[in-house]
Amino acid sequence: MLVLFETAAGYAVFKVLSEKKLKHSENLYLDFQNPESAAKIVKLKHFQKFKDMTDALAGATAAVEGKISKTLKKVLKKLGDVQEDLAVSDAKLGSLIKDKFQFSCVSNSAIQELMRCIRSQMESLIVGLPDRELSAMSLGLAHSLSRYKLKFSPDKVDTMIVQAISLLDDLDKELNNYIMRAREWYGWHFPELTKIVTDNFAFARTVIAIGDKVNAAKCDLSKILPEEVEQEVKDAAEISMGTEISEDDIMNIKFLCEQVIEISEYRAKLYDYLKNRMIAIAPNLTVLVGELVGARLISHAGSLLNLAKHPSSTVQILGAEKALFRALKSKHDTPKYGLIYHASLVGQTTAKNKGKLSRMLAAKAALAIRVDALGEGTDCELGEEHKAKLMMRMQQLEDKSARRISGTGKMQAKWERYENKSQVFTYNTAADSTLPSVSKKRKLVDGAEERPSKLLKIEPVDGAGDASAVEPAKKKKKKHQEEDADHIPDLNASQTSSDATGEKKKKKKKKKHAEDTDD
């Protein structure tokens, strides 16, 4: 068996003298404790030295990327047609050698242990290589390889994005504190200006231009404020209720306002820089969620590559970890969105559809992140295509909710229940009369005086009176009772039957009691 061994100085090929030792690899280090015993296990067959540091760096980077360097090709060609197995440390490199040079390559845990043992006795096994040169070559190759990894893709350095978005957030906080302090400080002298000028940048410039409120009438604020606002400021300065302050106080307030203006200008430049970096590093993600949200996602994950490893469900709630774990602990509903909530697409939709759209946006953003992190292209066609699909889906969701209100069939009938079916009444002018209304009268059969239609109940006193006058009222009353009884619905037939039986039993009991008393 042959062993392909790579060093900082070049490639070496060893011949394994005792292959039986490889079967017990756990005790292999005992045979490499000294150079004499190591020489009995392996023997140097060929060594190809690197020309310079550039050649060594090319060989190391090719091994990292899983490729065959030019120097390694020369070594394999010099070996010729070898019938023995070739032991390599990397399985990917072994498969490439097998495809190109038809070698039978082997890579397993026993081979890895053999490589470690050879490295421990490398100075004695490779003859003619001084220790000082080997250590210098190892140190120089390590530095060159580290430098190469850092300069591998200068446009793909997402560390700049992480630092820029963190600085932007810090600037926003400091700018907020500075302008609130300036408004409160200057408010003791001119409190009306705070309500008139609401823009922070314009407020700072106005304070610098005016200084003492006595100078407001003479100052030209046309370049800072509109004409109406300028006149309002000047009118308010004449009747201001603020206290008088010294020149030293006004000078310090002006210095603070200058700091606010400088920080605001620097923030605008930093935002432009961040926008350009995001378009260069993650164009598809920028198209979908915007520069600020995309940069915050990358910063929260640590890097673009780490963000590409997350599934879409994690991208959706990234930034809401506290709410997620609190919901899992208390067994409540988990959050629907995190940092992705601030994307423009989620903000455009209604509150009812924000959860659905954030889930769809996270799924498309996860694909865009992987294309940006692992793809070689710099276009944003994928992001634009996904954004168009999301816009179409958002429109469908909103149209669907609108159709539910004004639909046909059951939904239309349901909607009609809530329609206002009020009647329109017109004013009756004929009712405008101050005369008393005449009651309707009826004539009696006997030709007596006319009386109202509503008959009073006449009770005979001491058997006197006409019984014929009382009879019609009783008959009419019985007739009304029969009509009312016909109109009453039979709600519970069983209840009425039970009441009837109960009344019969009571009557029987009374009758029996009466008979007993007679006896």
Coordinates of C-alpha atoms in Angstrom, one line a residue:
M1 CA 0.0 0.0 0.0
L2 CA 1.1 3.6 -0.8
V3 CA 0.4 6.6 1.3
L4 CA 0.0 10.1 -0.2
F5 CA 1.1 12.6 2.4
E6 CA 1.0 16.4 2.1
T7 CA 3.4 18.7 3.9
A8 CA 4.1 22.5 3.9
A9 CA 7.2 21.8 1.8
G10 CA 5.7 19.4 -0.8
Y11 CA 4.0 16.0 -1.5
A12 CA 5.5 12.8 -0.2
V13 CA 4.6 9.2 -1.1
F14 CA 5.4 6.5 1.5
K15 CA 5.5 2.7 1.1
V16 CA 3.8 0.7 3.9
L17 CA 6.1 -2.2 4.8
S18 CA 3.7 -3.9 7.3
E19 CA 0.1 -3.7 6.4
K20 CA -0.9 -6.0 9.3
K21 CA -0.2 -3.1 11.7
L22 CA -3.1 -1.1 10.2
K23 CA -5.6 -3.7 11.3
H24 CA -4.8 -2.7 14.9
S25 CA -4.8 1.1 14.4
E26 CA -5.6 1.8 18.1
N27 CA -2.0 0.6 19.0
L28 CA -0.3 2.0 16.0
Y29 CA 1.2 5.0 17.9
L30 CA 3.4 2.6 19.9
D31 CA 5.3 1.7 16.7
F32 CA 6.0 5.4 16.0
Q33 CA 7.5 6.3 19.4
N34 CA 11.0 6.5 17.9
P35 CA 12.4 7.0 14.4
E36 CA 13.9 3.4 14.2
S37 CA 10.5 1.7 14.8
A38 CA 8.8 4.1 12.4
A39 CA 11.2 3.2 9.7
K40 CA 10.1 -0.4 10.0
I41 CA 6.5 0.5 9.2
V42 CA 6.8 3.1 6.4
K43 CA 9.5 4.1 3.9
L44 CA 9.8 7.2 1.7
K45 CA 9.3 6.3 -2.0
H46 CA 9.0 9.8 -3.7
F47 CA 9.0 13.5 -2.6
Q48 CA 8.0 16.4 -4.7
K49 CA 9.0 19.8 -3.3
F50 CA 7.1 23.0 -3.9
K51 CA 8.9 25.7 -5.9
D52 CA 7.9 28.6 -3.7
M53 CA 5.2 29.9 -1.4
T54 CA 2.8 30.6 -4.2
D55 CA 3.0 27.0 -5.4
A56 CA 2.4 25.8 -1.8
L57 CA -0.6 28.1 -1.4
A58 CA -2.1 26.8 -4.7
G59 CA -1.7 23.2 -3.5
A60 CA -3.3 24.0 -0.1
T61 CA -6.2 25.9 -1.5
A62 CA -6.8 23.2 -4.1
A63 CA -6.9 20.6 -1.3
V64 CA -9.4 22.8 0.6
E65 CA -11.7 23.1 -2.4
G66 CA -11.4 19.4 -3.3
K67 CA -9.3 19.8 -6.5
I68 CA -6.1 18.4 -7.8
S69 CA -3.2 20.9 -8.0
K70 CA -0.5 20.9 -10.8
T71 CA 2.2 19.7 -8.4
L72 CA 0.0 16.7 -7.3
K73 CA -0.6 15.8 -10.9
K74 CA 3.1 15.6 -11.5
V75 CA 3.5 13.3 -8.5
L76 CA 0.7 10.9 -9.6
K77 CA 2.1 10.8 -13.1
K78 CA 5.5 9.8 -11.9
L79 CA 4.0 6.9 -10.0
G80 CA 2.7 5.4 -13.2
D81 CA 0.5 2.3 -13.3
V82 CA 0.5 1.2 -9.7
Q83 CA -1.4 -2.0 -8.7
E84 CA -1.4 -1.2 -5.0
D85 CA -3.9 0.9 -3.1
L86 CA -3.3 4.6 -2.5
A87 CA -4.1 5.8 0.9
V88 CA -5.3 9.5 1.0
S89 CA -6.6 11.6 3.9
D90 CA -9.5 13.2 2.1
A91 CA -12.2 11.0 0.6
K92 CA -13.3 13.7 -2.0
L93 CA -9.7 14.0 -3.2
G94 CA -9.5 10.2 -3.4
S95 CA -12.6 10.0 -5.7
L96 CA -11.1 12.7 -8.0
I97 CA -7.8 10.7 -8.2
K98 CA -9.7 7.5 -8.9
D99 CA -11.6 9.1 -11.8
K100 CA -8.6 10.8 -13.5
F101 CA -5.7 8.4 -12.8
Q102 CA -7.6 5.1 -12.2
F103 CA -6.0 4.5 -8.8
S104 CA -7.7 2.5 -6.2
C105 CA -7.8 5.0 -3.3
V106 CA -8.5 4.2 0.4
S107 CA -9.6 6.6 3.1
N108 CA -10.8 5.4 6.6
S109 CA -10.1 5.9 10.3
A110 CA -7.0 3.6 10.2
I111 CA -5.5 5.8 7.4
Q112 CA -6.2 8.9 9.4
E113 CA -4.4 7.4 12.4
L114 CA -1.4 6.4 10.1
M115 CA -1.3 10.0 8.8
R116 CA -1.0 11.4 12.4
C117 CA 1.8 8.9 13.2
I118 CA 3.7 9.9 10.1
R119 CA 3.4 13.6 11.0
S120 CA 4.8 12.9 14.4
Q121 CA 8.0 11.4 12.9
M122 CA 8.1 13.5 9.7
E123 CA 11.6 15.0 10.2
S124 CA 13.2 11.6 10.4
L125 CA 11.2 9.9 7.6
I126 CA 11.7 12.7 5.0
V127 CA 15.5 12.9 4.5
G128 CA 17.1 16.1 3.4
L129 CA 14.5 18.5 4.9
P130 CA 15.9 20.7 7.7
D131 CA 13.7 21.5 10.7
R132 CA 14.1 25.2 10.4
E133 CA 13.0 25.3 6.8
L134 CA 10.0 23.0 7.5
S135 CA 8.8 25.2 10.4
A136 CA 9.3 28.4 8.4
M137 CA 7.4 26.9 5.4
S138 CA 4.5 25.7 7.8
L139 CA 4.2 29.2 9.4
G140 CA 4.3 31.0 6.1
L141 CA 1.8 28.7 4.5
A142 CA -0.6 29.1 7.5
H143 CA -0.5 32.9 7.2
S144 CA -0.9 32.8 3.4
L145 CA -3.9 30.4 3.6
S146 CA -5.6 32.6 6.3
R147 CA -5.0 35.7 4.1
Y148 CA -6.4 33.8 1.1
K149 CA -9.6 32.9 3.0
L150 CA -10.2 36.5 4.1
K151 CA -9.7 37.8 0.6
F152 CA -11.6 35.0 -1.1
S153 CA -14.6 37.2 -2.0
P154 CA -14.3 40.9 -0.9
D155 CA -17.8 41.6 -2.2
K156 CA -19.3 38.9 -0.1
V157 CA -18.1 40.2 3.2
D158 CA -21.2 40.4 5.3
T159 CA -19.3 41.5 8.4
M160 CA -19.6 45.1 7.0
I161 CA -23.4 44.8 7.0
V162 CA -23.5 43.5 10.5
Q163 CA -21.4 46.5 11.8
A164 CA -23.3 49.0 9.6
I165 CA -26.8 48.0 10.8
S166 CA -25.7 47.9 14.4
L167 CA -24.2 51.4 14.1
L168 CA -27.3 52.7 12.4
D169 CA -29.5 51.5 15.3
D170 CA -27.1 53.1 17.8
L171 CA -27.2 56.4 15.8
D172 CA -31.0 56.4 15.8
K173 CA -31.1 56.0 19.6
E174 CA -28.5 58.7 20.2
L175 CA -30.1 61.1 17.7
N176 CA -33.4 60.6 19.5
N177 CA -31.9 61.4 22.9
Y178 CA -30.0 64.5 21.5
I179 CA -33.0 66.0 19.8
M180 CA -35.3 65.5 22.9
R181 CA -32.7 67.1 25.1
A182 CA -32.4 70.1 22.7
R183 CA -36.2 70.5 22.6
E184 CA -36.5 70.4 26.4
W185 CA -33.5 72.7 26.9
Y186 CA -34.5 75.3 24.4
G187 CA -38.2 75.0 25.5
W188 CA -37.4 77.0 28.6
H189 CA -36.6 80.0 26.4
F190 CA -39.0 79.5 23.5
P191 CA -41.6 76.7 24.3
E192 CA -43.9 77.6 21.4
L193 CA -41.3 76.5 18.8
T194 CA -41.5 72.9 19.8
K195 CA -45.2 72.6 18.7
I196 CA -44.8 74.7 15.6
V197 CA -41.7 72.9 14.1
T198 CA -42.2 69.2 14.4
D199 CA -39.3 68.0 12.2
N200 CA -36.2 67.4 14.2
F201 CA -33.7 68.4 11.5
A202 CA -35.6 71.6 10.8
F203 CA -35.9 72.4 14.5
A204 CA -32.1 72.1 15.0
R205 CA -31.4 74.4 12.1
T206 CA -34.1 76.9 13.3
V207 CA -32.5 77.1 16.7
I208 CA -29.1 77.7 15.2
A209 CA -30.5 80.5 13.0
I210 CA -32.6 82.3 15.7
G211 CA -30.6 81.9 18.8
D212 CA -32.3 84.3 21.2
K213 CA -36.0 84.6 20.5
V214 CA -35.7 88.4 20.3
N215 CA -33.8 87.9 16.9
A216 CA -36.7 85.9 15.4
A217 CA -38.3 88.9 13.7
K218 CA -35.0 89.8 11.9
C219 CA -34.0 86.2 10.9
D220 CA -34.6 84.9 7.4
L221 CA -35.9 81.3 7.8
S222 CA -37.2 80.9 4.2
K223 CA -34.5 78.3 3.4
I224 CA -35.4 76.2 6.4
L225 CA -39.2 76.6 6.9
P226 CA -42.2 77.2 4.6
E227 CA -43.5 80.8 4.4
E228 CA -46.6 80.1 6.6
V229 CA -44.6 78.3 9.3
E230 CA -42.0 81.0 9.2
Q231 CA -44.6 83.7 9.9
E232 CA -46.1 81.6 12.7
V233 CA -42.7 81.3 14.4
K234 CA -42.1 85.0 14.2
D235 CA -45.6 85.8 15.6
A236 CA -45.1 83.3 18.5
A237 CA -41.7 84.8 19.3
E238 CA -43.3 88.2 20.1
I239 CA -45.7 86.8 22.6
S240 CA -43.6 83.9 23.9
M241 CA -44.0 82.9 27.6
G242 CA -40.5 81.6 27.9
T243 CA -37.8 82.8 30.3
E244 CA -34.8 84.8 29.5
I245 CA -31.4 82.9 29.3
S246 CA -27.8 84.0 28.9
E247 CA -25.6 84.0 25.9
D248 CA -23.6 81.1 27.3
D249 CA -26.7 79.0 27.5
I250 CA -27.7 79.7 24.0
M251 CA -24.2 78.9 22.7
N252 CA -24.3 75.5 24.3
I253 CA -27.7 74.8 22.9
K254 CA -26.4 75.7 19.5
F255 CA -23.5 73.3 19.9
L256 CA -26.0 70.5 20.7
C257 CA -28.1 71.3 17.7
E258 CA -25.0 71.3 15.5
Q259 CA -24.2 67.8 16.7
V260 CA -27.8 66.7 15.8
I261 CA -27.3 68.0 12.3
E262 CA -24.0 66.3 11.9
I263 CA -25.3 63.0 13.1
S264 CA -28.3 63.2 10.8
E265 CA -26.1 63.8 7.8
Y266 CA -23.8 61.0 8.7
R267 CA -26.8 58.7 9.2
A268 CA -28.0 59.5 5.7
K269 CA -24.6 58.6 4.3
L270 CA -24.4 55.4 6.4
Y271 CA -27.8 54.3 5.1
D272 CA -26.7 54.8 1.5
Y273 CA -23.6 52.7 2.2
L274 CA -25.7 50.0 3.8
K275 CA -28.1 50.0 0.8
N276 CA -25.2 49.5 -1.7
R277 CA -23.7 46.7 0.4
M278 CA -27.0 44.9 0.7
I279 CA -27.6 45.1 -3.1
A280 CA -24.1 43.7 -3.7
I281 CA -24.2 40.9 -1.1
A282 CA -27.9 39.9 -0.9
P283 CA -29.8 41.3 -3.9
N284 CA -32.7 38.8 -3.9
L285 CA -33.3 39.2 -0.1
T286 CA -33.1 43.1 -0.5
V287 CA -35.8 43.0 -3.2
L288 CA -38.1 40.9 -1.0
V289 CA -37.9 42.5 2.4
G290 CA -35.9 45.7 2.0
E291 CA -32.4 46.8 3.0
L292 CA -33.0 47.4 6.7
V293 CA -35.0 44.2 7.4
G294 CA -32.6 42.1 5.4
A295 CA -29.6 43.6 7.2
R296 CA -31.2 43.0 10.6
L297 CA -31.9 39.4 9.7
I298 CA -28.2 38.9 8.7
S299 CA -27.0 40.7 11.9
H300 CA -29.3 38.6 14.1
A301 CA -28.1 35.3 12.5
G302 CA -24.5 36.4 12.6
S303 CA -23.7 36.0 8.9
L304 CA -25.4 35.4 5.6
L305 CA -24.2 31.8 5.5
N306 CA -25.7 31.1 9.0
L307 CA -28.9 32.7 7.9
A308 CA -29.0 30.4 4.8
K309 CA -28.9 27.4 7.1
H310 CA -32.1 28.4 8.9
P311 CA -35.5 27.0 7.6
S312 CA -38.3 29.3 6.6
S313 CA -40.1 28.8 9.9
T314 CA -37.1 30.1 11.8
V315 CA -36.7 33.0 9.5
Q316 CA -40.3 33.9 10.1
I317 CA -40.0 34.3 13.9
L318 CA -36.3 35.4 13.9
G319 CA -36.2 38.3 16.5
A320 CA -39.1 37.0 18.6
E321 CA -37.3 34.3 20.5
K322 CA -38.4 35.6 23.9
A323 CA -42.1 35.6 22.9
L324 CA -41.7 32.1 21.4
F325 CA -40.1 30.5 24.5
R326 CA -42.6 32.3 26.7
A327 CA -45.5 31.0 24.7
L328 CA -44.1 27.5 24.7
K329 CA -43.6 27.6 28.5
S330 CA -47.1 29.0 29.2
K331 CA -48.7 26.8 26.4
H332 CA -50.1 29.8 24.5
D333 CA -50.1 30.6 20.8
T334 CA -46.6 31.1 19.4
P335 CA -45.8 34.4 17.6
K336 CA -46.5 34.7 13.9
Y337 CA -43.7 37.0 13.0
G338 CA -40.5 38.6 14.2
L339 CA -38.2 41.0 12.3
I340 CA -40.0 40.2 9.1
Y341 CA -43.0 42.1 10.4
H342 CA -41.4 45.4 9.4
A343 CA -41.1 44.3 5.7
S344 CA -43.1 46.5 3.3
L345 CA -45.2 43.5 2.0
V346 CA -46.4 42.6 5.4
G347 CA -47.2 46.2 6.3
Q348 CA -49.3 46.7 3.1
T349 CA -51.8 43.9 3.9
T350 CA -54.6 44.0 6.4
A351 CA -54.2 42.8 10.0
K352 CA -56.2 39.6 9.4
N353 CA -53.8 38.5 6.6
K354 CA -50.5 39.5 8.2
G355 CA -49.8 36.1 9.6
K356 CA -50.4 34.3 6.3
L357 CA -48.4 36.8 4.3
S358 CA -45.4 36.7 6.8
R359 CA -45.4 32.9 6.5
M360 CA -45.3 33.0 2.7
L361 CA -42.7 35.8 2.7
A362 CA -40.5 33.8 5.0
A363 CA -40.6 30.8 2.7
K364 CA -39.6 32.9 -0.3
A365 CA -37.0 34.8 1.7
A366 CA -35.4 31.5 2.8
L367 CA -34.9 30.5 -0.9
A368 CA -33.6 34.0 -1.8
I369 CA -31.1 33.9 1.1
R370 CA -29.7 30.5 -0.1
V371 CA -29.3 31.8 -3.6
D372 CA -27.5 34.9 -2.4
A373 CA -25.2 33.0 0.0
L374 CA -24.3 30.0 -2.1
G375 CA -25.0 31.1 -5.7
E376 CA -22.5 32.7 -8.0
G377 CA -24.8 35.1 -9.8
T378 CA -25.4 38.8 -8.8
D379 CA -28.8 39.4 -10.4
C380 CA -32.1 39.7 -8.5
E381 CA -34.4 37.9 -10.9
L382 CA -35.5 35.3 -8.4
G383 CA -36.4 38.0 -5.8
E384 CA -38.4 40.0 -8.3
E385 CA -40.3 36.9 -9.4
H386 CA -41.1 35.9 -5.9
K387 CA -42.2 39.4 -5.0
A388 CA -44.6 39.5 -8.0
K389 CA -46.1 36.1 -6.8
L390 CA -46.5 37.4 -3.2
M391 CA -48.2 40.6 -4.5
M392 CA -50.6 38.5 -6.5
R393 CA -51.3 36.3 -3.6
M394 CA -51.9 39.3 -1.3
Q395 CA -54.4 40.7 -3.8
Q396 CA -56.2 37.4 -3.9
L397 CA -56.5 37.3 -0.1
E398 CA -57.9 40.8 0.0
D399 CA -60.3 40.1 -2.8
K400 CA -61.5 36.9 -1.1
S401 CA -62.3 38.8 2.1
A402 CA -64.2 41.4 0.0
R403 CA -66.2 38.7 -1.8
R404 CA -67.2 37.2 1.5
I405 CA -69.1 40.5 2.3
S406 CA -70.8 41.0 -1.0
G407 CA -71.2 37.4 -2.2
T408 CA -74.1 35.6 -3.6
G409 CA -76.3 32.8 -2.2
K410 CA -76.1 32.2 1.5
M411 CA -73.6 35.1 2.1
Q412 CA -75.9 37.5 0.3
A413 CA -78.9 36.4 2.4
K414 CA -76.9 36.7 5.5
W415 CA -75.9 40.2 4.5
E416 CA -79.5 41.2 3.8
R417 CA -80.3 40.5 7.5
Y418 CA -78.2 43.4 8.5
E419 CA -79.6 45.9 6.0
N420 CA -81.5 48.8 7.3
K421 CA -85.1 48.3 6.2
S422 CA -86.6 51.5 7.7
Q423 CA -90.0 52.8 6.5
V424 CA -90.4 56.4 5.3
F425 CA -93.3 58.2 6.8
T426 CA -94.7 61.5 5.4
Y427 CA -96.3 64.2 7.5
N428 CA -100.1 64.2 7.6
T429 CA -101.3 67.7 7.2
A430 CA -104.9 66.7 7.7
A431 CA -104.2 66.0 11.4
D432 CA -103.5 69.7 12.0
S433 CA -106.8 70.6 13.8
T434 CA -107.5 72.1 17.2
L435 CA -111.2 70.9 17.2
P436 CA -112.0 67.9 19.5
S437 CA -112.6 64.6 17.8
V438 CA -116.2 63.4 17.7
S439 CA -116.7 59.9 19.1
K440 CA -118.6 57.4 17.1
K441 CA -122.2 56.7 18.3
R442 CA -124.7 53.9 17.7
K443 CA -128.5 53.9 17.9
L444 CA -130.3 51.7 20.3
V445 CA -133.0 49.4 19.1
D446 CA -135.6 50.8 21.5
G447 CA -135.2 54.3 20.0
A448 CA -133.7 55.7 23.2
E449 CA -130.9 58.2 23.4
E450 CA -127.7 57.7 21.5
R451 CA -124.9 56.3 23.6
P452 CA -121.2 55.4 22.9
S453 CA -120.5 52.1 21.2
K454 CA -118.8 50.8 24.3
L455 CA -121.6 49.5 26.6
L456 CA -121.2 49.7 30.3
K457 CA -122.1 46.7 32.5
I458 CA -125.4 47.4 34.2
E459 CA -126.1 45.4 37.4
P460 CA -129.7 45.2 38.6
V461 CA -130.5 46.6 42.1
D462 CA -132.9 44.5 44.2
G463 CA -134.1 42.6 41.2
A464 CA -135.2 45.7 39.4
G465 CA -134.2 46.8 36.0
D466 CA -134.6 45.3 32.5
A467 CA -132.9 42.0 32.1
S468 CA -133.0 42.3 28.4
A469 CA -130.5 45.2 28.5
V470 CA -128.0 43.0 30.4
E471 CA -128.2 40.0 28.2
P472 CA -126.5 41.4 25.1
A473 CA -123.5 42.5 27.1
K474 CA -123.0 39.0 28.6
K475 CA -123.4 37.3 25.2
K476 CA -120.9 39.7 23.7
K477 CA -118.4 39.0 26.6
K478 CA -118.8 35.3 26.1
K479 CA -118.2 35.7 22.4
H480 CA -115.0 37.7 23.0
Q481 CA -113.8 35.0 25.4
E482 CA -114.4 32.3 22.8
E483 CA -112.5 34.3 20.1
D484 CA -109.6 34.9 22.5
A485 CA -109.5 31.2 23.4
D486 CA -109.4 30.3 19.6
H487 CA -106.4 32.7 19.1
I488 CA -104.3 31.2 22.0
P489 CA -102.0 28.5 20.6
D490 CA -101.8 25.0 22.2
L491 CA -98.3 25.3 23.6
N492 CA -98.2 22.1 25.7
A493 CA -101.1 19.7 25.3
S494 CA -99.7 17.3 27.9
Q495 CA -99.6 20.1 30.5
T496 CA -103.3 20.9 29.9
S497 CA -104.3 17.3 30.2
S498 CA -102.5 16.9 33.5
D499 CA -104.2 20.1 34.8
A500 CA -107.6 18.6 33.9
T501 CA -106.9 15.4 35.7
G502 CA -105.7 17.3 38.7
E503 CA -108.9 19.3 38.8
K504 CA -111.0 16.1 38.6
K505 CA -109.2 14.6 41.6
K506 CA -109.8 17.8 43.6
K507 CA -113.5 17.7 42.8
K508 CA -113.7 14.0 43.9
K509 CA -112.0 14.8 47.2
K510 CA -114.4 17.7 47.9
K511 CA -117.4 15.6 47.1
K512 CA -116.2 12.8 49.4
H513 CA -115.5 15.2 52.2
A514 CA -119.0 16.7 51.9
E515 CA -120.6 13.2 52.1
D516 CA -118.6 12.4 55.2
T517 CA -119.7 15.6 57.0
D518 CA -123.4 14.9 56.1
D519 CA -123.1 11.4 57.7

